[in-house]
């Protein structure tokens, strides 16, 4: 299978420090669930940190007045983090609202009037992709797209072909340097810490390769189902919703070569290079599952073939990673809610030191920890070993930026570092295209609260099986520690 990847480089992206800041923020879908749960709390935080002092214009078709829209914002904050009176008062001053149909040119005429003297607005499309073409045309015809930036939500298409069609729609009005594809996962402190840990520590480089790494496992587990999102999930499924974006982004951070600098395009270039070294996944390396009872959820087809669980195995065909299996797994209604990366190292060559392999374990959510698994001598007269784990745990996230707070701030600054570039989107779709319908592998049922269908076990059989994350143990403190489990396997050193 082959694919062509292109990226518009006719307008080199400026460094964020040199880019002009947006002088207005427009968000479409302003009365939707995403705005209610994520955007309003992020706007309040942006104000508190001094990162938002420009008009904020919501656009939707809900039959609301400005006062109703402001009441919606207050209710959102009350239920998602709390109302900061000073910041909320400032938000009310900045907020405006247009109640209009996206198909009606008058909606965009009114937007142009309210924008007034704004010369560099950011348009955030928190709407389904099916509306993108209509809204982009409205922005163009009304002059609202001139010198503007546009922020779009994932999914960036449903496959490679639709992703390219979506890009054509966006590029009809905006150059690639003004398109910001937002994946909130890249705005999470925990994910950014993975990237930072990877390149800020010299001791990793000598062992971060095929000579020392036996396998890499990435699990994104959720203990809840899809209640209230049946319609969305029927159109997505676990592979489109999580594997194609979140999990492949983590693979990229783990395996990319060091960027030549922290210039945004340098880091994003390395990520694309990784994606292009991953062969398209074949159906025999994938196991799909569906939790029991999924088909009884409202808006779900009674004979649905959509997966709520996916496990797959891939390789990165590069000099550094040749032959190292990467095992990816995600699912709904699993035993815990946790995202974890396990980089399992090879056994030492001396059989006199039995026991579990050394490893690095990165806990990316809901709590954050970075751990090193090692073996030391067990106390006592015998030469036997026991496992210990050195943990650098940071659980006090009070200073953490909300993902959308960080990403909207960066988009308005013109900083593309944490956004997905066009060629990366296309390369990621090319990896998963062979396992999407109608070529998807069989679907297996699994009980709620299990680790998915047992058929997935074969994918990890030759590397000792799947690593299952433990439940969160958030204690509200930050610490560094050694710990060991007396009940873990022990190994005696032979004579």
PDB file of C-alpha atoms in Angstrom, residues 64-317:
ATOM      1  CA  UNK A  64     -30.570  31.883  22.799  1.00  0.00           C
ATOM      2  CA  UNK A  65     -29.993  35.481  23.827  1.00  0.00           C
ATOM      3  CA  UNK A  66     -26.668  36.871  25.046  1.00  0.00           C
ATOM      4  CA  UNK A  67     -27.908  36.687  28.624  1.00  0.00           C
ATOM      5  CA  UNK A  68     -28.790  33.003  28.236  1.00  0.00           C
ATOM      6  CA  UNK A  69     -25.354  32.373  26.772  1.00  0.00           C
ATOM      7  CA  UNK A  70     -23.678  34.082  29.722  1.00  0.00           C
ATOM      8  CA  UNK A  71     -25.816  32.062  32.123  1.00  0.00           C
ATOM      9  CA  UNK A  72     -24.652  28.908  30.346  1.00  0.00           C
ATOM     10  CA  UNK A  73     -21.041  29.981  30.882  1.00  0.00           C
ATOM     11  CA  UNK A  74     -21.630  30.560  34.595  1.00  0.00           C
ATOM     12  CA  UNK A  75     -23.329  27.188  35.010  1.00  0.00           C
ATOM     13  CA  UNK A  76     -20.438  25.538  33.181  1.00  0.00           C
ATOM     14  CA  UNK A  77     -17.891  27.043  35.547  1.00  0.00           C
ATOM     15  CA  UNK A  78     -19.950  26.210  38.633  1.00  0.00           C
ATOM     16  CA  UNK A  79     -19.921  22.528  37.665  1.00  0.00           C
ATOM     17  CA  UNK A  80     -16.409  22.298  36.222  1.00  0.00           C
ATOM     18  CA  UNK A  81     -13.839  23.812  38.538  1.00  0.00           C
ATOM     19  CA  UNK A  82     -15.703  26.664  40.185  1.00  0.00           C
ATOM     20  CA  UNK A  83     -16.399  30.333  39.469  1.00  0.00           C
ATOM     21  CA  UNK A  84     -13.608  32.817  40.085  1.00  0.00           C
ATOM     22  CA  UNK A  85     -15.579  36.035  40.475  1.00  0.00           C
ATOM     23  CA  UNK A  86     -12.872  38.385  39.223  1.00  0.00           C
ATOM     24  CA  UNK A  87     -12.017  36.267  36.183  1.00  0.00           C
ATOM     25  CA  UNK A  88     -15.665  35.513  35.453  1.00  0.00           C
ATOM     26  CA  UNK A  89     -16.572  39.214  35.550  1.00  0.00           C
ATOM     27  CA  UNK A  90     -13.844  39.833  32.992  1.00  0.00           C
ATOM     28  CA  UNK A  91     -15.119  36.938  30.867  1.00  0.00           C
ATOM     29  CA  UNK A  92     -18.615  38.457  30.861  1.00  0.00           C
ATOM     30  CA  UNK A  93     -17.126  41.715  29.533  1.00  0.00           C
ATOM     31  CA  UNK A  94     -15.396  39.850  26.695  1.00  0.00           C
ATOM     32  CA  UNK A  95     -18.258  37.500  25.781  1.00  0.00           C
ATOM     33  CA  UNK A  96     -20.574  38.083  22.854  1.00  0.00           C
ATOM     34  CA  UNK A  97     -22.963  35.728  21.107  1.00  0.00           C
ATOM     35  CA  UNK A  98     -24.417  35.238  17.631  1.00  0.00           C
ATOM     36  CA  UNK A  99     -27.430  32.976  17.325  1.00  0.00           C
ATOM     37  CA  UNK A 100     -27.499  31.998  13.676  1.00  0.00           C
ATOM     38  CA  UNK A 101     -27.596  29.188  11.152  1.00  0.00           C
ATOM     39  CA  UNK A 102     -24.244  28.227   9.643  1.00  0.00           C
ATOM     40  CA  UNK A 103     -25.898  28.049   6.208  1.00  0.00           C
ATOM     41  CA  UNK A 104     -27.180  31.627   6.468  1.00  0.00           C
ATOM     42  CA  UNK A 105     -24.782  34.288   5.088  1.00  0.00           C
ATOM     43  CA  UNK A 106     -26.318  36.773   7.540  1.00  0.00           C
ATOM     44  CA  UNK A 107     -24.682  34.869  10.399  1.00  0.00           C
ATOM     45  CA  UNK A 108     -21.234  35.619   9.024  1.00  0.00           C
ATOM     46  CA  UNK A 109     -22.124  39.177   8.049  1.00  0.00           C
ATOM     47  CA  UNK A 110     -23.026  39.805  11.675  1.00  0.00           C
ATOM     48  CA  UNK A 111     -19.790  38.150  12.782  1.00  0.00           C
ATOM     49  CA  UNK A 112     -17.784  40.482  10.567  1.00  0.00           C
ATOM     50  CA  UNK A 113     -19.594  43.452  12.139  1.00  0.00           C
ATOM     51  CA  UNK A 114     -18.964  42.298  15.704  1.00  0.00           C
ATOM     52  CA  UNK A 115     -15.282  41.609  14.941  1.00  0.00           C
ATOM     53  CA  UNK A 116     -14.985  45.306  14.140  1.00  0.00           C
ATOM     54  CA  UNK A 117     -11.346  46.318  13.891  1.00  0.00           C
ATOM     55  CA  UNK A 118      -9.982  42.857  14.674  1.00  0.00           C
ATOM     56  CA  UNK A 119      -7.323  41.986  12.090  1.00  0.00           C
ATOM     57  CA  UNK A 120      -6.118  38.551  13.227  1.00  0.00           C
ATOM     58  CA  UNK A 121      -9.001  36.513  14.677  1.00  0.00           C
ATOM     59  CA  UNK A 122      -8.788  32.853  15.656  1.00  0.00           C
ATOM     60  CA  UNK A 123     -11.808  30.792  14.576  1.00  0.00           C
ATOM     61  CA  UNK A 124     -12.281  27.648  16.650  1.00  0.00           C
ATOM     62  CA  UNK A 125     -14.548  25.078  14.980  1.00  0.00           C
ATOM     63  CA  UNK A 126     -15.877  23.030  17.913  1.00  0.00           C
ATOM     64  CA  UNK A 127     -18.374  21.432  15.550  1.00  0.00           C
ATOM     65  CA  UNK A 128     -18.728  18.133  13.643  1.00  0.00           C
ATOM     66  CA  UNK A 129     -16.510  17.897  10.527  1.00  0.00           C
ATOM     67  CA  UNK A 130     -19.642  17.744   8.357  1.00  0.00           C
ATOM     68  CA  UNK A 131     -20.089  21.494   9.025  1.00  0.00           C
ATOM     69  CA  UNK A 132     -16.490  22.491   8.261  1.00  0.00           C
ATOM     70  CA  UNK A 133     -17.029  23.191   4.559  1.00  0.00           C
ATOM     71  CA  UNK A 134     -20.131  25.314   5.220  1.00  0.00           C
ATOM     72  CA  UNK A 135     -18.471  27.366   7.963  1.00  0.00           C
ATOM     73  CA  UNK A 136     -15.203  27.843   6.041  1.00  0.00           C
ATOM     74  CA  UNK A 137     -17.164  29.084   3.009  1.00  0.00           C
ATOM     75  CA  UNK A 138     -19.132  31.476   5.232  1.00  0.00           C
ATOM     76  CA  UNK A 139     -15.932  32.828   6.755  1.00  0.00           C
ATOM     77  CA  UNK A 140     -14.376  33.291   3.315  1.00  0.00           C
ATOM     78  CA  UNK A 141     -17.368  34.958   1.660  1.00  0.00           C
ATOM     79  CA  UNK A 142     -17.777  37.399   4.557  1.00  0.00           C
ATOM     80  CA  UNK A 143     -14.091  38.307   4.734  1.00  0.00           C
ATOM     81  CA  UNK A 144     -13.732  36.809   8.206  1.00  0.00           C
ATOM     82  CA  UNK A 145     -11.009  34.422   7.057  1.00  0.00           C
ATOM     83  CA  UNK A 146      -8.606  37.141   5.959  1.00  0.00           C
ATOM     84  CA  UNK A 147      -5.370  36.947   8.022  1.00  0.00           C
ATOM     85  CA  UNK A 148      -7.197  34.591  10.394  1.00  0.00           C
ATOM     86  CA  UNK A 149      -6.263  31.330  12.072  1.00  0.00           C
ATOM     87  CA  UNK A 150      -8.538  28.308  12.244  1.00  0.00           C
ATOM     88  CA  UNK A 151      -8.597  25.635  14.948  1.00  0.00           C
ATOM     89  CA  UNK A 152     -10.306  22.324  14.160  1.00  0.00           C
ATOM     90  CA  UNK A 153     -11.164  19.383  16.419  1.00  0.00           C
ATOM     91  CA  UNK A 154     -10.369  15.742  15.774  1.00  0.00           C
ATOM     92  CA  UNK A 155     -11.343  13.465  14.137  1.00  0.00           C
ATOM     93  CA  UNK A 156      -9.426  14.771  11.149  1.00  0.00           C
ATOM     94  CA  UNK A 157     -11.383  12.617   8.723  1.00  0.00           C
ATOM     95  CA  UNK A 158     -12.459   8.968   8.916  1.00  0.00           C
ATOM     96  CA  UNK A 159      -9.643   7.556   6.773  1.00  0.00           C
ATOM     97  CA  UNK A 160      -6.818   8.774   4.552  1.00  0.00           C
ATOM     98  CA  UNK A 161      -9.069   9.829   1.678  1.00  0.00           C
ATOM     99  CA  UNK A 162     -11.484  11.825   3.847  1.00  0.00           C
ATOM    100  CA  UNK A 163      -8.572  13.446   5.710  1.00  0.00           C
ATOM    101  CA  UNK A 164      -7.204  14.710   2.403  1.00  0.00           C
ATOM    102  CA  UNK A 165     -10.653  16.026   1.458  1.00  0.00           C
ATOM    103  CA  UNK A 166     -10.873  17.845   4.781  1.00  0.00           C
ATOM    104  CA  UNK A 167      -7.466  19.432   4.235  1.00  0.00           C
ATOM    105  CA  UNK A 168      -8.542  20.627   0.795  1.00  0.00           C
ATOM    106  CA  UNK A 169     -11.566  22.301   2.388  1.00  0.00           C
ATOM    107  CA  UNK A 170      -9.450  24.073   5.002  1.00  0.00           C
ATOM    108  CA  UNK A 171      -6.706  25.073   2.582  1.00  0.00           C
ATOM    109  CA  UNK A 172      -9.240  26.706   0.271  1.00  0.00           C
ATOM    110  CA  UNK A 173      -9.320  29.547   2.810  1.00  0.00           C
ATOM    111  CA  UNK A 174      -6.354  29.092   5.151  1.00  0.00           C
ATOM    112  CA  UNK A 175      -2.678  28.299   4.482  1.00  0.00           C
ATOM    113  CA  UNK A 176      -1.266  25.338   6.419  1.00  0.00           C
ATOM    114  CA  UNK A 177       0.598  27.738   8.725  1.00  0.00           C
ATOM    115  CA  UNK A 178      -2.777  29.114   9.887  1.00  0.00           C
ATOM    116  CA  UNK A 179      -4.419  25.722  10.475  1.00  0.00           C
ATOM    117  CA  UNK A 180      -4.243  24.352  14.022  1.00  0.00           C
ATOM    118  CA  UNK A 181      -5.516  20.778  14.390  1.00  0.00           C
ATOM    119  CA  UNK A 182      -6.315  20.371  18.057  1.00  0.00           C
ATOM    120  CA  UNK A 183      -5.914  17.036  19.808  1.00  0.00           C
ATOM    121  CA  UNK A 184      -6.483  17.796  23.494  1.00  0.00           C
ATOM    122  CA  UNK A 185      -4.329  14.787  24.405  1.00  0.00           C
ATOM    123  CA  UNK A 186      -1.228  16.700  23.274  1.00  0.00           C
ATOM    124  CA  UNK A 187      -2.104  19.468  25.728  1.00  0.00           C
ATOM    125  CA  UNK A 188      -1.926  17.173  28.745  1.00  0.00           C
ATOM    126  CA  UNK A 189       0.929  17.835  31.153  1.00  0.00           C
ATOM    127  CA  UNK A 190       1.569  14.106  31.491  1.00  0.00           C
ATOM    128  CA  UNK A 191       2.083  13.567  27.748  1.00  0.00           C
ATOM    129  CA  UNK A 192       4.386  16.563  27.457  1.00  0.00           C
ATOM    130  CA  UNK A 193       6.374  15.208  30.396  1.00  0.00           C
ATOM    131  CA  UNK A 194       6.981  12.021  28.428  1.00  0.00           C
ATOM    132  CA  UNK A 195       8.529  14.025  25.607  1.00  0.00           C
ATOM    133  CA  UNK A 196      10.589  16.104  28.033  1.00  0.00           C
ATOM    134  CA  UNK A 197      11.860  13.053  29.949  1.00  0.00           C
ATOM    135  CA  UNK A 198      12.805  11.410  26.663  1.00  0.00           C
ATOM    136  CA  UNK A 199      15.231  14.142  25.565  1.00  0.00           C
ATOM    137  CA  UNK A 200      16.268  15.953  28.756  1.00  0.00           C
ATOM    138  CA  UNK A 201      18.031  12.972  30.351  1.00  0.00           C
ATOM    139  CA  UNK A 202      21.363  11.792  28.957  1.00  0.00           C
ATOM    140  CA  UNK A 203      21.267   8.386  30.643  1.00  0.00           C
ATOM    141  CA  UNK A 204      18.407   7.202  28.398  1.00  0.00           C
ATOM    142  CA  UNK A 205      20.099   7.559  25.038  1.00  0.00           C
ATOM    143  CA  UNK A 206      22.565   4.587  25.227  1.00  0.00           C
ATOM    144  CA  UNK A 207      19.773   2.095  26.025  1.00  0.00           C
ATOM    145  CA  UNK A 208      16.875   3.611  24.086  1.00  0.00           C
ATOM    146  CA  UNK A 209      17.131   1.256  21.115  1.00  0.00           C
ATOM    147  CA  UNK A 210      16.708  -2.286  19.807  1.00  0.00           C
ATOM    148  CA  UNK A 211      19.851  -3.502  21.609  1.00  0.00           C
ATOM    149  CA  UNK A 212      18.318  -3.072  25.054  1.00  0.00           C
ATOM    150  CA  UNK A 213      14.536  -2.739  24.619  1.00  0.00           C
ATOM    151  CA  UNK A 214      12.555  -5.986  24.395  1.00  0.00           C
ATOM    152  CA  UNK A 215       9.142  -4.418  23.745  1.00  0.00           C
ATOM    153  CA  UNK A 216       7.022  -1.332  24.300  1.00  0.00           C
ATOM    154  CA  UNK A 217       3.437  -1.522  25.561  1.00  0.00           C
ATOM    155  CA  UNK A 218       0.955   1.352  25.590  1.00  0.00           C
ATOM    156  CA  UNK A 219      -2.429   0.907  27.278  1.00  0.00           C
ATOM    157  CA  UNK A 220      -5.183   3.513  27.428  1.00  0.00           C
ATOM    158  CA  UNK A 221      -7.922   1.933  29.543  1.00  0.00           C
ATOM    159  CA  UNK A 222     -11.260   3.399  30.581  1.00  0.00           C
ATOM    160  CA  UNK A 223     -13.511   1.814  33.186  1.00  0.00           C
ATOM    161  CA  UNK A 224     -16.614   3.603  31.862  1.00  0.00           C
ATOM    162  CA  UNK A 225     -18.617   2.996  28.698  1.00  0.00           C
ATOM    163  CA  UNK A 226     -20.117   5.290  26.073  1.00  0.00           C
ATOM    164  CA  UNK A 227     -23.306   6.434  27.822  1.00  0.00           C
ATOM    165  CA  UNK A 228     -24.708   9.483  26.052  1.00  0.00           C
ATOM    166  CA  UNK A 229     -22.233   9.144  23.165  1.00  0.00           C
ATOM    167  CA  UNK A 230     -23.687   6.167  21.327  1.00  0.00           C
ATOM    168  CA  UNK A 231     -24.223   8.072  18.087  1.00  0.00           C
ATOM    169  CA  UNK A 232     -20.685   9.439  18.058  1.00  0.00           C
ATOM    170  CA  UNK A 233     -19.124   6.107  18.911  1.00  0.00           C
ATOM    171  CA  UNK A 234     -21.049   4.311  16.170  1.00  0.00           C
ATOM    172  CA  UNK A 235     -19.321   6.624  13.692  1.00  0.00           C
ATOM    173  CA  UNK A 236     -15.884   6.306  15.303  1.00  0.00           C
ATOM    174  CA  UNK A 237     -14.933   3.219  17.284  1.00  0.00           C
ATOM    175  CA  UNK A 238     -11.783   2.695  19.325  1.00  0.00           C
ATOM    176  CA  UNK A 239      -9.365   2.636  16.377  1.00  0.00           C
ATOM    177  CA  UNK A 240     -10.510   5.953  14.908  1.00  0.00           C
ATOM    178  CA  UNK A 241     -11.160   7.578  18.289  1.00  0.00           C
ATOM    179  CA  UNK A 242      -7.947   6.618  20.109  1.00  0.00           C
ATOM    180  CA  UNK A 243      -5.440   4.505  18.156  1.00  0.00           C
ATOM    181  CA  UNK A 244      -5.070   6.685  15.044  1.00  0.00           C
ATOM    182  CA  UNK A 245      -4.345   9.790  17.103  1.00  0.00           C
ATOM    183  CA  UNK A 246      -3.632   9.478  20.840  1.00  0.00           C
ATOM    184  CA  UNK A 247      -1.716   6.202  20.843  1.00  0.00           C
ATOM    185  CA  UNK A 248       0.235   6.859  17.653  1.00  0.00           C
ATOM    186  CA  UNK A 249       1.220  10.272  19.036  1.00  0.00           C
ATOM    187  CA  UNK A 250       2.679   8.520  22.090  1.00  0.00           C
ATOM    188  CA  UNK A 251       4.524   6.081  19.805  1.00  0.00           C
ATOM    189  CA  UNK A 252       5.966   9.079  17.994  1.00  0.00           C
ATOM    190  CA  UNK A 253       7.174  10.732  21.205  1.00  0.00           C
ATOM    191  CA  UNK A 254       8.783   7.486  22.373  1.00  0.00           C
ATOM    192  CA  UNK A 255      10.574   6.631  19.130  1.00  0.00           C
ATOM    193  CA  UNK A 256      11.449   9.867  17.334  1.00  0.00           C
ATOM    194  CA  UNK A 257      15.027  10.982  16.906  1.00  0.00           C
ATOM    195  CA  UNK A 258      16.117  14.071  18.841  1.00  0.00           C
ATOM    196  CA  UNK A 259      14.942  17.237  17.070  1.00  0.00           C
ATOM    197  CA  UNK A 260      17.679  19.557  15.901  1.00  0.00           C
ATOM    198  CA  UNK A 261      16.136  22.348  17.985  1.00  0.00           C
ATOM    199  CA  UNK A 262      12.918  23.220  19.793  1.00  0.00           C
ATOM    200  CA  UNK A 263      11.767  25.107  16.730  1.00  0.00           C
ATOM    201  CA  UNK A 264       8.228  23.684  16.281  1.00  0.00           C
ATOM    202  CA  UNK A 265       8.728  22.344  12.767  1.00  0.00           C
ATOM    203  CA  UNK A 266      11.898  20.503  13.800  1.00  0.00           C
ATOM    204  CA  UNK A 267      10.047  18.450  16.397  1.00  0.00           C
ATOM    205  CA  UNK A 268       7.056  17.869  14.120  1.00  0.00           C
ATOM    206  CA  UNK A 269       9.353  16.791  11.275  1.00  0.00           C
ATOM    207  CA  UNK A 270      10.769  14.034  13.485  1.00  0.00           C
ATOM    208  CA  UNK A 271       7.291  12.836  14.391  1.00  0.00           C
ATOM    209  CA  UNK A 272       6.294  12.531  10.737  1.00  0.00           C
ATOM    210  CA  UNK A 273       9.503  10.610   9.978  1.00  0.00           C
ATOM    211  CA  UNK A 274       8.536   8.051  12.624  1.00  0.00           C
ATOM    212  CA  UNK A 275       5.030   7.605  11.219  1.00  0.00           C
ATOM    213  CA  UNK A 276       6.463   7.001   7.756  1.00  0.00           C
ATOM    214  CA  UNK A 277       8.631   4.162   9.090  1.00  0.00           C
ATOM    215  CA  UNK A 278       5.622   2.281  10.513  1.00  0.00           C
ATOM    216  CA  UNK A 279       4.238  -0.164   7.937  1.00  0.00           C
ATOM    217  CA  UNK A 280       0.451  -0.277   7.468  1.00  0.00           C
ATOM    218  CA  UNK A 281      -1.012  -2.555  10.154  1.00  0.00           C
ATOM    219  CA  UNK A 282      -2.297  -5.870   8.860  1.00  0.00           C
ATOM    220  CA  UNK A 283      -5.564  -7.411  10.152  1.00  0.00           C
ATOM    221  CA  UNK A 284      -3.787 -10.466  11.589  1.00  0.00           C
ATOM    222  CA  UNK A 285      -1.972  -8.150  14.023  1.00  0.00           C
ATOM    223  CA  UNK A 286      -5.202  -6.662  15.402  1.00  0.00           C
ATOM    224  CA  UNK A 287      -7.860  -7.917  17.804  1.00  0.00           C
ATOM    225  CA  UNK A 288     -11.105  -5.969  18.076  1.00  0.00           C
ATOM    226  CA  UNK A 289     -13.613  -6.357  20.900  1.00  0.00           C
ATOM    227  CA  UNK A 290     -17.012  -5.044  21.976  1.00  0.00           C
ATOM    228  CA  UNK A 291     -18.155  -5.017  25.607  1.00  0.00           C
ATOM    229  CA  UNK A 292     -21.285  -6.954  26.431  1.00  0.00           C
ATOM    230  CA  UNK A 293     -24.353  -4.709  26.451  1.00  0.00           C
ATOM    231  CA  UNK A 294     -22.968  -2.118  24.039  1.00  0.00           C
ATOM    232  CA  UNK A 295     -25.715  -2.795  21.483  1.00  0.00           C
ATOM    233  CA  UNK A 296     -28.387  -1.962  24.061  1.00  0.00           C
ATOM    234  CA  UNK A 297     -27.154   1.632  24.439  1.00  0.00           C
ATOM    235  CA  UNK A 298     -29.372   4.349  22.856  1.00  0.00           C
ATOM    236  CA  UNK A 299     -28.362   5.316  19.293  1.00  0.00           C
ATOM    237  CA  UNK A 300     -26.319   2.106  18.896  1.00  0.00           C
ATOM    238  CA  UNK A 301     -27.283  -0.328  16.149  1.00  0.00           C
ATOM    239  CA  UNK A 302     -28.656  -3.668  17.457  1.00  0.00           C
ATOM    240  CA  UNK A 303     -26.174  -5.495  15.206  1.00  0.00           C
ATOM    241  CA  UNK A 304     -23.306  -2.989  15.562  1.00  0.00           C
ATOM    242  CA  UNK A 305     -19.864  -4.103  14.400  1.00  0.00           C
ATOM    243  CA  UNK A 306     -18.101  -1.116  16.014  1.00  0.00           C
ATOM    244  CA  UNK A 307     -15.219  -1.959  18.329  1.00  0.00           C
ATOM    245  CA  UNK A 308     -15.049  -0.612  21.885  1.00  0.00           C
ATOM    246  CA  UNK A 309     -11.689  -2.371  22.377  1.00  0.00           C
ATOM    247  CA  UNK A 310      -8.674  -2.662  20.112  1.00  0.00           C
ATOM    248  CA  UNK A 311      -5.317  -4.330  20.639  1.00  0.00           C
ATOM    249  CA  UNK A 312      -2.663  -4.284  17.952  1.00  0.00           C
ATOM    250  CA  UNK A 313       0.965  -4.970  17.283  1.00  0.00           C
ATOM    251  CA  UNK A 314       3.214  -2.890  15.074  1.00  0.00           C
ATOM    252  CA  UNK A 315       6.879  -2.273  14.395  1.00  0.00           C
ATOM    253  CA  UNK A 316       8.944   0.797  13.604  1.00  0.00           C
ATOM    254  CA  UNK A 317      11.211   0.023  10.663  1.00  0.00           C
TER     255      UNK A 317
END
